[in-house]
Amino acid sequence: MPETPETHIEINEIKREVREIRQTLDAGIHLDRHKWEDPLLKMLQNKPDIMRVLLAIDGTKSAKDLEKQCGIYQMKCWRILDQLHRNGIIDKLEETKQGSPIYVKSRWYKVLRLDEKVQKKLASLDPKSQINLKQKKVKRRIDIDIVS
């Protein structure tokens, strides 16, 4: 159904208002950066598994996909996802992927670009952690090829 000129004007006005609201919220998030960042860093502390799971979340992967990518056992991965969700760091989408929930990072996390900080923290804990993660993926592919 085509929109009328009045409807078009109204839609554009609503879009402008939403954009202004987002900008205001984002500015508030930046002003209170420590309010958001400190509890996150406290929760992560020296826990590379939590950091790996958090960094792997992109809004398209299911919990099962995250388990496989991070090389973490199912129960541990689901506990980590639950902990991140309870702390407001990630949100669960309504949609699922073959019955497995899909997660997305919270708006404040993305606005503050905290992936960069988490990546640095993970690298400082174990400089080989990124290499080890890649090696696990390669080993898993080899194991799959051998089984197939």
Coordinates of C-alpha atoms in Angstrom, one line a residue:
M1 CA 0.0 0.0 0.0
P2 CA 1.6 3.3 -1.1
E3 CA 1.9 6.0 1.5
T4 CA 0.3 9.4 1.2
P5 CA 2.4 12.6 1.3
E6 CA 1.1 13.2 4.8
T7 CA 2.1 9.8 5.9
H8 CA 5.5 10.2 4.4
I9 CA 6.1 13.4 6.3
E10 CA 4.9 11.8 9.5
I11 CA 7.2 8.8 9.1
N12 CA 10.2 11.1 8.5
E13 CA 9.3 13.1 11.6
I14 CA 9.1 9.9 13.7
K15 CA 12.5 8.7 12.3
R16 CA 14.1 12.1 13.1
E17 CA 12.7 11.9 16.7
V18 CA 14.0 8.4 17.1
R19 CA 17.4 9.4 15.8
E20 CA 17.5 12.3 18.3
I21 CA 16.5 10.0 21.2
R22 CA 19.2 7.6 20.3
Q23 CA 21.8 10.3 20.2
T24 CA 20.7 11.6 23.6
L25 CA 20.9 8.1 25.1
D26 CA 24.3 7.4 23.5
A27 CA 25.6 10.7 24.9
G28 CA 24.4 9.7 28.4
I29 CA 26.1 6.3 28.0
H30 CA 29.4 7.9 27.1
L31 CA 29.1 10.4 30.0
D32 CA 28.5 7.5 32.5
R33 CA 31.1 5.2 30.8
H34 CA 32.4 3.9 34.1
K35 CA 29.0 3.0 35.3
W36 CA 28.7 0.6 32.5
E37 CA 32.3 -0.5 32.0
D38 CA 33.4 -1.2 35.6
P39 CA 30.9 -3.9 36.4
L40 CA 31.7 -5.6 33.1
L41 CA 35.4 -5.6 33.7
K42 CA 34.8 -6.8 37.3
M43 CA 32.7 -9.7 36.0
L44 CA 35.3 -10.6 33.4
Q45 CA 38.3 -10.3 35.6
N46 CA 40.7 -13.1 34.6
K47 CA 38.1 -15.4 32.9
P48 CA 39.2 -16.0 29.3
D49 CA 36.3 -18.3 28.6
I50 CA 33.7 -15.6 29.4
M51 CA 35.7 -13.1 27.2
R52 CA 35.8 -15.6 24.3
V53 CA 32.1 -16.2 24.4
L54 CA 31.4 -12.5 24.7
L55 CA 33.6 -11.6 21.7
A56 CA 32.0 -14.4 19.6
I57 CA 28.4 -13.0 20.1
D58 CA 27.4 -11.2 17.0
G59 CA 23.6 -11.5 16.8
T60 CA 23.6 -14.3 14.3
K61 CA 25.1 -17.2 16.2
S62 CA 23.0 -19.5 18.4
A63 CA 24.2 -20.8 21.7
K64 CA 25.2 -24.1 20.0
D65 CA 27.2 -22.1 17.4
L66 CA 29.0 -20.3 20.2
E67 CA 29.8 -23.5 22.0
K68 CA 31.5 -24.9 18.9
Q69 CA 33.3 -21.7 18.0
C70 CA 34.7 -21.2 21.5
G71 CA 35.5 -24.8 22.1
I72 CA 33.7 -24.8 25.5
Y73 CA 31.5 -27.6 26.8
Q74 CA 27.7 -27.0 26.5
M75 CA 26.9 -26.6 30.2
K76 CA 29.8 -24.1 30.8
C77 CA 28.9 -22.1 27.7
W78 CA 25.2 -21.9 28.7
R79 CA 26.2 -20.8 32.2
I80 CA 28.4 -18.1 30.8
L81 CA 25.6 -16.9 28.4
D82 CA 23.1 -16.9 31.4
Q83 CA 25.6 -14.9 33.5
L84 CA 26.1 -12.3 30.7
H85 CA 22.4 -12.1 30.1
R86 CA 21.6 -11.6 33.9
N87 CA 24.2 -8.9 34.0
G88 CA 22.6 -7.0 31.1
I89 CA 25.7 -7.4 28.9
I90 CA 23.8 -9.5 26.2
D91 CA 20.2 -9.9 25.2
K92 CA 18.4 -12.9 24.0
L93 CA 16.6 -12.4 20.7
E94 CA 13.0 -13.7 20.3
E95 CA 14.1 -15.7 17.3
T96 CA 16.0 -19.0 17.6
K97 CA 18.2 -21.0 15.3
Q98 CA 17.0 -24.6 15.3
G99 CA 15.6 -24.2 18.8
S100 CA 18.8 -22.7 20.2
P101 CA 18.6 -19.1 21.4
I102 CA 20.5 -16.3 19.5
Y103 CA 22.2 -13.6 21.6
V104 CA 23.2 -10.0 20.8
K105 CA 25.3 -7.5 22.7
S106 CA 23.5 -4.8 24.6
R107 CA 23.3 -1.3 23.0
W108 CA 25.5 0.3 25.7
Y109 CA 28.2 -2.4 25.1
K110 CA 28.2 -1.6 21.4
V111 CA 28.0 2.2 21.8
L112 CA 31.1 2.1 24.1
R113 CA 32.9 -0.3 21.7
L114 CA 33.9 -2.6 24.5
D115 CA 34.9 -5.4 22.3
E116 CA 38.2 -3.6 21.8
K117 CA 38.8 -3.4 25.5
V118 CA 37.8 -7.1 26.0
Q119 CA 40.1 -8.2 23.2
K120 CA 43.0 -6.3 24.8
K121 CA 42.2 -7.8 28.2
L122 CA 42.1 -11.3 26.8
A123 CA 45.4 -10.8 24.9
S124 CA 47.0 -9.5 28.1
L125 CA 45.9 -12.6 30.0
D126 CA 47.2 -15.0 27.5
P127 CA 48.9 -13.7 24.4
K128 CA 48.5 -17.2 22.9
S129 CA 44.8 -17.3 23.6
Q130 CA 43.9 -16.1 20.1
I131 CA 46.4 -18.6 18.6
N132 CA 45.1 -21.4 20.8
L133 CA 41.5 -20.6 19.7
K134 CA 42.5 -20.8 16.0
Q135 CA 44.4 -24.1 16.7
K136 CA 41.3 -25.6 18.3
K137 CA 39.3 -24.8 15.2
V138 CA 41.8 -26.4 13.0
K139 CA 42.1 -29.5 15.2
R140 CA 38.3 -29.8 15.3
R141 CA 38.2 -29.6 11.4
I142 CA 40.9 -32.3 11.3
D143 CA 39.0 -34.5 13.7
I144 CA 35.8 -34.0 11.7
D145 CA 37.6 -34.9 8.4
I146 CA 39.1 -38.1 10.0
V147 CA 35.7 -39.2 11.3
S148 CA 34.0 -38.5 8.0

